[in-house]
CSV table of C-alpha atoms in Angstrom, one decimal:
chain,number,residue,atom,x,y,z
A,1065,MET,CA,40.4,-48.2,4.0
A,1066,ASN,CA,37.7,-46.0,5.5
A,1067,GLN,CA,34.5,-47.6,4.2
A,1068,TYR,CA,32.3,-45.0,6.0
A,1069,LYS,CA,33.8,-41.9,4.5
A,1070,LYS,CA,31.1,-42.0,1.9
A,1071,PHE,CA,28.6,-40.9,4.6
A,1072,GLU,CA,30.5,-37.7,5.4
A,1073,GLY,CA,28.2,-35.5,3.2
A,1074,LEU,CA,25.1,-37.0,4.8
A,1075,PHE,CA,26.2,-35.7,8.2
A,1076,LYS,CA,27.4,-32.4,6.8
A,1077,GLU,CA,23.9,-31.6,5.8
A,1078,PHE,CA,23.0,-30.8,9.4
A,1079,TYR,CA,26.4,-30.4,11.1
A,1080,LYS,CA,29.0,-27.6,10.8
A,1081,SER,CA,31.8,-28.8,8.6
A,1082,GLU,CA,34.3,-28.5,11.4
A,1083,ASN,CA,32.2,-30.9,13.5
A,1084,VAL,CA,32.5,-33.7,11.0
A,1085,ILE,CA,36.0,-35.1,11.2
A,1086,VAL,CA,37.1,-38.0,9.0
A,1087,ASP,CA,39.9,-40.3,10.1
A,1088,ALA,CA,40.0,-38.5,13.5
A,1089,GLU,CA,43.0,-39.5,15.6
A,1090,MET,CA,41.2,-40.6,18.9
A,1091,LYS,CA,44.4,-40.0,20.9
A,1092,ASN,CA,43.6,-36.3,20.6
A,1093,TYR,CA,40.2,-36.8,22.1
A,1094,VAL,CA,40.7,-39.1,25.1
A,1095,HIS,CA,42.6,-38.5,28.4
A,1096,PHE,CA,44.9,-41.5,28.0
A,1097,ARG,CA,46.3,-39.8,24.8
A,1098,VAL,CA,46.4,-43.1,22.9
A,1099,GLY,CA,44.3,-44.7,20.2
A,1100,GLY,CA,44.0,-45.1,16.5
A,1101,PRO,CA,41.6,-43.2,14.1
A,1102,ALA,CA,37.9,-43.2,14.1
A,1103,ASP,CA,36.4,-43.3,10.6
A,1104,ILE,CA,34.1,-40.4,11.3
A,1105,LEU,CA,34.0,-38.3,14.5
A,1106,LEU,CA,30.9,-36.1,15.0
A,1107,ILE,CA,30.5,-33.4,17.5
A,1108,PRO,CA,26.8,-32.5,17.9
A,1109,GLU,CA,25.8,-29.2,19.5
A,1110,ASN,CA,22.3,-30.2,20.7
A,1111,LYS,CA,20.1,-33.2,21.5
A,1112,ASP,CA,18.2,-33.0,18.2
A,1113,GLN,CA,21.4,-33.5,16.3
A,1114,VAL,CA,22.2,-36.5,18.5
A,1115,VAL,CA,18.8,-38.1,17.8
A,1116,LYS,CA,19.1,-37.5,14.0
A,1117,THR,CA,22.6,-38.9,13.9
A,1118,ILE,CA,21.6,-42.1,15.6
A,1119,GLU,CA,18.6,-42.4,13.2
A,1120,ILE,CA,21.0,-42.1,10.2
A,1121,CYS,CA,23.5,-44.6,11.6
A,1122,LYS,CA,20.7,-47.1,12.2
A,1123,ASN,CA,19.1,-46.6,8.8
A,1124,ASN,CA,22.5,-47.1,7.0
A,1125,ASN,CA,23.9,-49.9,9.3
A,1126,ILE,CA,26.7,-47.7,10.4
A,1127,PRO,CA,28.2,-48.8,13.8
A,1128,TYR,CA,28.3,-45.9,16.2
A,1129,PHE,CA,30.0,-45.3,19.6
A,1130,VAL,CA,29.1,-42.6,22.1
A,1131,VAL,CA,31.8,-40.8,24.1
A,1132,GLY,CA,31.7,-37.9,26.5
A,1133,ASN,CA,34.9,-36.2,27.7
A,1134,GLY,CA,37.0,-39.3,27.0
A,1135,SER,CA,38.2,-39.4,30.6
A,1136,ASN,CA,37.3,-43.1,31.2
A,1137,LEU,CA,38.1,-44.5,27.8
A,1138,LEU,CA,40.9,-46.5,26.2
A,1139,VAL,CA,40.8,-46.7,22.4
A,1140,ARG,CA,42.8,-49.6,20.9
A,1141,ASP,CA,45.6,-48.8,18.4
A,1142,GLY,CA,43.6,-50.0,15.4
A,1143,GLY,CA,41.0,-47.3,15.9
A,1144,ILE,CA,37.2,-47.4,15.6
A,1145,LYS,CA,35.2,-48.5,12.6
A,1146,GLY,CA,32.2,-46.4,12.0
A,1147,VAL,CA,31.0,-43.2,13.7
A,1148,VAL,CA,32.1,-41.8,17.1
A,1149,ILE,CA,29.6,-39.3,18.5
A,1150,LYS,CA,31.3,-37.0,21.0
A,1151,PHE,CA,28.9,-35.3,23.3
A,1152,ASN,CA,30.9,-32.6,25.0
A,1153,GLU,CA,29.1,-29.7,23.3
A,1154,VAL,CA,25.7,-30.9,24.3
A,1155,LYS,CA,26.0,-29.3,27.7
A,1156,ASN,CA,23.1,-27.0,28.9
A,1157,ILE,CA,22.5,-26.9,32.6
A,1158,THR,CA,19.4,-25.5,34.2
A,1159,VAL,CA,18.3,-25.0,37.8
A,1160,GLN,CA,14.8,-24.9,39.2
A,1161,GLY,CA,14.5,-24.8,42.9
A,1162,GLU,CA,16.4,-27.8,44.3
A,1163,VAL,CA,16.5,-29.6,40.9
A,1164,ILE,CA,19.4,-29.4,38.4
A,1165,GLU,CA,18.9,-30.7,34.9
A,1166,ALA,CA,22.0,-31.2,32.8
A,1167,GLU,CA,22.5,-32.4,29.3
A,1168,CYS,CA,24.7,-35.4,28.5
A,1169,GLY,CA,27.9,-33.5,27.6
A,1170,ALA,CA,27.9,-31.2,30.7
A,1171,MET,CA,31.0,-31.7,32.8
A,1172,LEU,CA,30.4,-32.9,36.3
A,1173,LYS,CA,32.6,-30.1,37.6
A,1174,ASP,CA,30.4,-27.5,35.9
A,1175,VAL,CA,27.3,-29.1,37.4
A,1176,SER,CA,29.0,-29.1,40.8
A,1177,ASN,CA,29.8,-25.4,40.4
A,1178,GLU,CA,26.2,-24.6,39.3
A,1179,ALA,CA,25.0,-26.4,42.5
A,1180,LEU,CA,27.4,-24.3,44.6
A,1181,ASN,CA,26.3,-21.0,42.9
A,1182,ASN,CA,22.7,-21.9,43.8
A,1183,SER,CA,23.5,-23.0,47.4
A,1184,LEU,CA,22.6,-26.6,46.6
A,1185,THR,CA,24.4,-29.4,48.4
A,1186,GLY,CA,24.7,-33.1,47.5
A,1187,PHE,CA,26.8,-32.9,44.3
A,1188,GLU,CA,30.1,-32.0,45.9
A,1189,PHE,CA,31.5,-35.5,45.5
A,1190,ALA,CA,31.6,-35.1,41.7
A,1191,CYS,CA,33.6,-31.8,41.7
A,1192,GLY,CA,36.8,-33.5,40.7
A,1193,ILE,CA,35.5,-36.3,38.5
A,1194,PRO,CA,36.7,-35.3,34.9
A,1195,GLY,CA,33.7,-36.8,33.1
A,1196,THR,CA,30.4,-35.8,31.7
A,1197,ILE,CA,26.8,-36.4,32.9
A,1198,GLY,CA,26.1,-39.0,30.2
A,1199,GLY,CA,29.1,-41.1,31.2
A,1200,ALA,CA,28.5,-40.6,34.9
A,1201,VAL,CA,24.9,-42.0,34.6
A,1202,PHE,CA,26.1,-44.8,32.3
A,1203,MET,CA,28.5,-46.1,35.0
A,1204,ASN,CA,27.0,-44.6,38.1
A,1205,ALA,CA,30.2,-42.6,38.7
A,1206,GLY,CA,31.2,-41.9,42.2
A,1207,ALA,CA,34.0,-40.6,44.5
A,1208,TYR,CA,34.5,-39.9,48.2
A,1209,ASP,CA,31.5,-41.9,49.4
A,1210,GLY,CA,29.1,-40.2,47.0
A,1211,GLU,CA,27.7,-41.5,43.7
A,1212,ILE,CA,25.2,-40.5,41.0
A,1213,ALA,CA,22.6,-42.9,42.5
A,1214,HIS,CA,22.4,-40.8,45.6
A,1215,VAL,CA,21.2,-37.6,43.8
A,1216,ILE,CA,19.6,-38.6,40.5
A,1217,GLU,CA,15.9,-38.3,40.0
A,1218,SER,CA,15.6,-39.4,36.4
A,1219,ALA,CA,17.4,-39.6,33.1
A,1220,GLU,CA,16.3,-39.1,29.5
A,1221,VAL,CA,17.6,-41.8,27.2
A,1222,ILE,CA,17.5,-43.2,23.7
A,1223,ASP,CA,16.7,-46.9,23.7
A,1224,ASN,CA,17.8,-49.5,21.2
A,1225,ASN,CA,14.7,-48.8,19.0
A,1226,GLY,CA,15.8,-45.1,18.7
A,1227,GLU,CA,12.9,-44.0,21.0
A,1228,ILE,CA,13.3,-41.4,23.6
A,1229,LYS,CA,12.1,-42.3,27.1
A,1230,VAL,CA,12.5,-41.0,30.7
A,1231,LEU,CA,13.7,-43.5,33.2
A,1232,SER,CA,13.1,-43.0,36.9
A,1233,LYS,CA,15.9,-43.6,39.5
A,1234,ASP,CA,14.5,-47.1,40.1
A,1235,GLU,CA,14.3,-47.9,36.4
A,1236,LEU,CA,17.9,-46.9,36.0
A,1237,GLU,CA,19.0,-49.9,38.1
A,1238,LEU,CA,22.1,-48.1,39.4
A,1239,GLY,CA,24.7,-50.3,41.1
A,1240,TYR,CA,28.4,-50.1,41.7
A,1241,ARG,CA,29.8,-48.8,38.4
A,1242,SER,CA,26.7,-50.1,36.5
A,1243,SER,CA,23.3,-49.1,35.3
A,1244,VAL,CA,20.5,-50.3,33.0
A,1245,VAL,CA,22.0,-47.8,30.5
A,1246,MET,CA,25.2,-49.8,30.5
A,1247,LYS,CA,23.5,-53.2,30.4
A,1248,LYS,CA,21.2,-52.4,27.5
A,1249,ASN,CA,23.5,-50.0,25.7
A,1250,TYR,CA,21.1,-47.0,25.9
A,1251,ILE,CA,22.3,-43.5,25.3
A,1252,VAL,CA,21.8,-40.8,28.0
A,1253,LEU,CA,20.6,-37.4,26.6
A,1254,SER,CA,20.1,-35.6,30.0
A,1255,ALA,CA,19.5,-36.2,33.7
A,1256,ARG,CA,17.7,-34.5,36.6
A,1257,PHE,CA,19.2,-34.3,40.0
A,1258,LYS,CA,17.4,-33.6,43.3
A,1259,LEU,CA,19.6,-31.7,45.7
A,1260,LYS,CA,19.0,-29.8,49.0
A,1261,HIS,CA,19.6,-26.2,49.9
A,1262,GLY,CA,22.7,-25.6,52.0
A,1263,GLU,CA,25.2,-23.0,53.1
A,1264,VAL,CA,27.5,-21.8,50.4
A,1265,ARG,CA,30.4,-21.6,52.8
A,1266,LYS,CA,30.0,-25.2,53.9
A,1267,ILE,CA,29.5,-26.4,50.3
A,1268,LYS,CA,32.7,-24.5,49.2
A,1269,GLU,CA,34.7,-26.0,52.1
A,1270,ILE,CA,33.7,-29.6,51.0
A,1271,VAL,CA,34.6,-28.9,47.4
A,1272,GLU,CA,38.0,-27.4,48.3
A,1273,ASP,CA,38.7,-30.3,50.6
A,1274,LEU,CA,37.9,-32.9,48.0
A,1275,THR,CA,39.9,-31.0,45.4
A,1276,ASN,CA,42.9,-31.0,47.6
A,1277,LYS,CA,42.6,-34.7,48.3
A,1278,ARG,CA,42.4,-35.5,44.6
A,1279,GLU,CA,45.3,-33.3,43.7
A,1280,SER,CA,47.5,-34.7,46.4
A,1281,LYS,CA,46.7,-38.4,45.9
A,1282,GLN,CA,46.2,-38.8,42.2
A,1283,PRO,CA,48.8,-38.7,39.3
A,1284,LEU,CA,47.1,-35.8,37.5
A,1285,GLU,CA,50.4,-34.8,35.9
A,1286,TYR,CA,50.2,-37.9,33.5
A,1287,PRO,CA,47.6,-38.9,31.0
A,1288,SER,CA,45.4,-41.7,32.4
A,1289,ALA,CA,41.7,-42.8,32.6
A,1290,GLY,CA,41.4,-42.4,36.3
A,1291,SER,CA,41.1,-45.5,38.5
A,1292,THR,CA,42.0,-48.4,36.2
A,1293,PHE,CA,40.1,-51.1,38.1
A,1294,LYS,CA,36.8,-51.4,39.9
A,1295,ARG,CA,37.1,-52.0,43.6
A,1296,PRO,CA,36.9,-55.7,44.4
A,1297,VAL,CA,34.6,-56.7,47.2
A,1298,GLY,CA,36.4,-56.5,50.5
A,1299,TYR,CA,39.6,-55.0,49.0
A,1300,TYR,CA,41.1,-51.9,47.5
A,1301,ALA,CA,42.6,-52.3,44.0
A,1302,GLY,CA,45.5,-49.9,44.6
A,1303,LYS,CA,46.6,-51.7,47.7
A,1304,LEU,CA,46.5,-55.1,46.1
A,1305,ILE,CA,48.6,-53.8,43.2
A,1306,GLN,CA,51.1,-52.2,45.5
A,1307,ASP,CA,51.3,-55.3,47.7
A,1308,ALA,CA,51.9,-57.4,44.6
A,1309,GLY,CA,55.1,-55.3,44.2
A,1310,LEU,CA,53.9,-53.5,41.0
A,1311,LYS,CA,54.1,-49.8,42.0
A,1312,GLY,CA,56.1,-48.1,39.3
A,1313,TYR,CA,56.1,-51.3,37.1
A,1314,GLY,CA,56.0,-50.5,33.4
A,1315,ILE,CA,55.5,-52.1,30.0
A,1316,GLY,CA,56.6,-49.9,27.1
A,1317,GLY,CA,55.4,-46.4,27.8
A,1318,ALA,CA,52.7,-47.5,30.3
A,1319,ALA,CA,53.3,-47.7,34.0
A,1320,VAL,CA,51.7,-48.2,37.4
A,1321,SER,CA,51.7,-44.8,39.0
A,1322,GLU,CA,54.3,-44.3,41.8
A,1323,LYS,CA,51.8,-41.9,43.4
A,1324,HIS,CA,48.7,-44.2,43.4
A,1325,SER,CA,49.0,-47.8,42.4
A,1326,GLY,CA,45.3,-47.9,41.3
A,1327,PHE,CA,46.2,-45.8,38.3
A,1328,VAL,CA,47.9,-47.0,35.1
A,1329,ILE,CA,49.4,-44.0,33.4
A,1330,ASN,CA,50.7,-43.1,30.0
A,1331,LYS,CA,54.2,-42.2,31.2
A,1332,SER,CA,56.1,-41.9,28.0
A,1333,ASN,CA,54.4,-42.1,24.6
A,1334,ALA,CA,52.6,-45.4,25.4
A,1335,THR,CA,50.5,-47.3,22.9
A,1336,ALA,CA,47.1,-48.7,23.8
A,1337,LYS,CA,48.8,-52.1,23.5
A,1338,ASP,CA,51.3,-51.1,26.2
A,1339,ILE,CA,48.4,-50.2,28.5
A,1340,LEU,CA,46.4,-53.3,27.7
A,1341,ASP,CA,49.4,-55.6,28.3
A,1342,LEU,CA,50.1,-53.8,31.6
A,1343,ILE,CA,46.5,-54.2,32.7
A,1344,ALA,CA,46.6,-58.0,31.9
A,1345,HIS,CA,49.9,-58.3,33.7
A,1346,ILE,CA,48.5,-56.6,36.8
A,1347,GLN,CA,45.4,-58.9,36.7
A,1348,ASN,CA,47.6,-62.0,36.5
A,1349,GLU,CA,49.9,-61.0,39.3
A,1350,VAL,CA,47.1,-60.1,41.7
A,1351,ARG,CA,45.2,-63.3,40.8
A,1352,GLU,CA,48.2,-65.4,41.5
A,1353,LYS,CA,49.3,-63.7,44.7
A,1354,PHE,CA,45.9,-63.0,46.3
A,1355,ASP,CA,43.3,-65.0,44.4
A,1356,VAL,CA,41.4,-61.8,43.6
A,1357,GLU,CA,40.0,-60.9,40.2
A,1358,LEU,CA,40.5,-57.3,39.1
A,1359,HIS,CA,38.1,-55.9,36.5
A,1360,PRO,CA,38.8,-52.8,34.5
A,1361,GLU,CA,36.8,-49.7,35.3
A,1362,VAL,CA,38.1,-48.0,32.2
A,1363,ARG,CA,35.9,-48.6,29.1
A,1364,ILE,CA,37.9,-50.3,26.3
A,1365,ILE,CA,36.7,-49.9,22.7
A,1366,GLY,CA,38.0,-50.1,19.1
A,1367,GLU,CA,40.2,-52.7,17.3
A,1368,ASP,CA,43.7,-53.9,17.7
A,1369,LYS,CA,46.3,-52.7,15.1
A,1370,LYS,CA,46.8,-55.2,12.3
């Protein structure tokens, strides 16, 4: 039973009706294409709506979860109790000199393109990451020797008291796939990035090279959440999984990619349980064979199916 449906009207007072979705099947909103229903899915169109939504949730003791593009997310089969706030329409990007400011729902690819269009270099590494600014700051996203920590100047966040504050780069405490935003469960509203002027031709060459690498090495033809595991110190997760003999190994509709063993894919109508069982199996095999702990990079939320 959806105990939060009674709040639908409260949100419709300041949302378009089509942006308030009751019993929303989360498999339709995440890249893995699995997951049960969210009681209420909200799609805000500006930062003010975000702030007001969180205020209402806090005042009414409604649990809430924030998601961006759903590219690094696994929702369990039982779905999500409460409200899911999906940020992908809060996406303004502005450029002033060598500084780009982007709202939480702006796609990294779009920010990378905006940098290119303004002859700014430094953001090329993010051109193929299929996530949003909010999620990227949350986990200090990175690829090809670049990461958010290298270019960020500050981020505007909502803290646990519902207050808006601006955190400097140092205050964000950005580490490998971690940040103070993740540790304290803050919410990113926007971020500022300091880049450098460069040559458009060279910037474009780097973007094209990284795009080709991504397309040739990653299983983009299947639903997934990108790299399934964080990189263990001194190792590569994909090589450990491959050396454990797990390339192509499957449970239900989930499988280890034949193209890149660091990716668990939804090969054939997988359930979230299939994926979670496969993740656990991979962790056990790698632990037994190499005495190395693998930790998921994918964010796992929701409840198991009863």
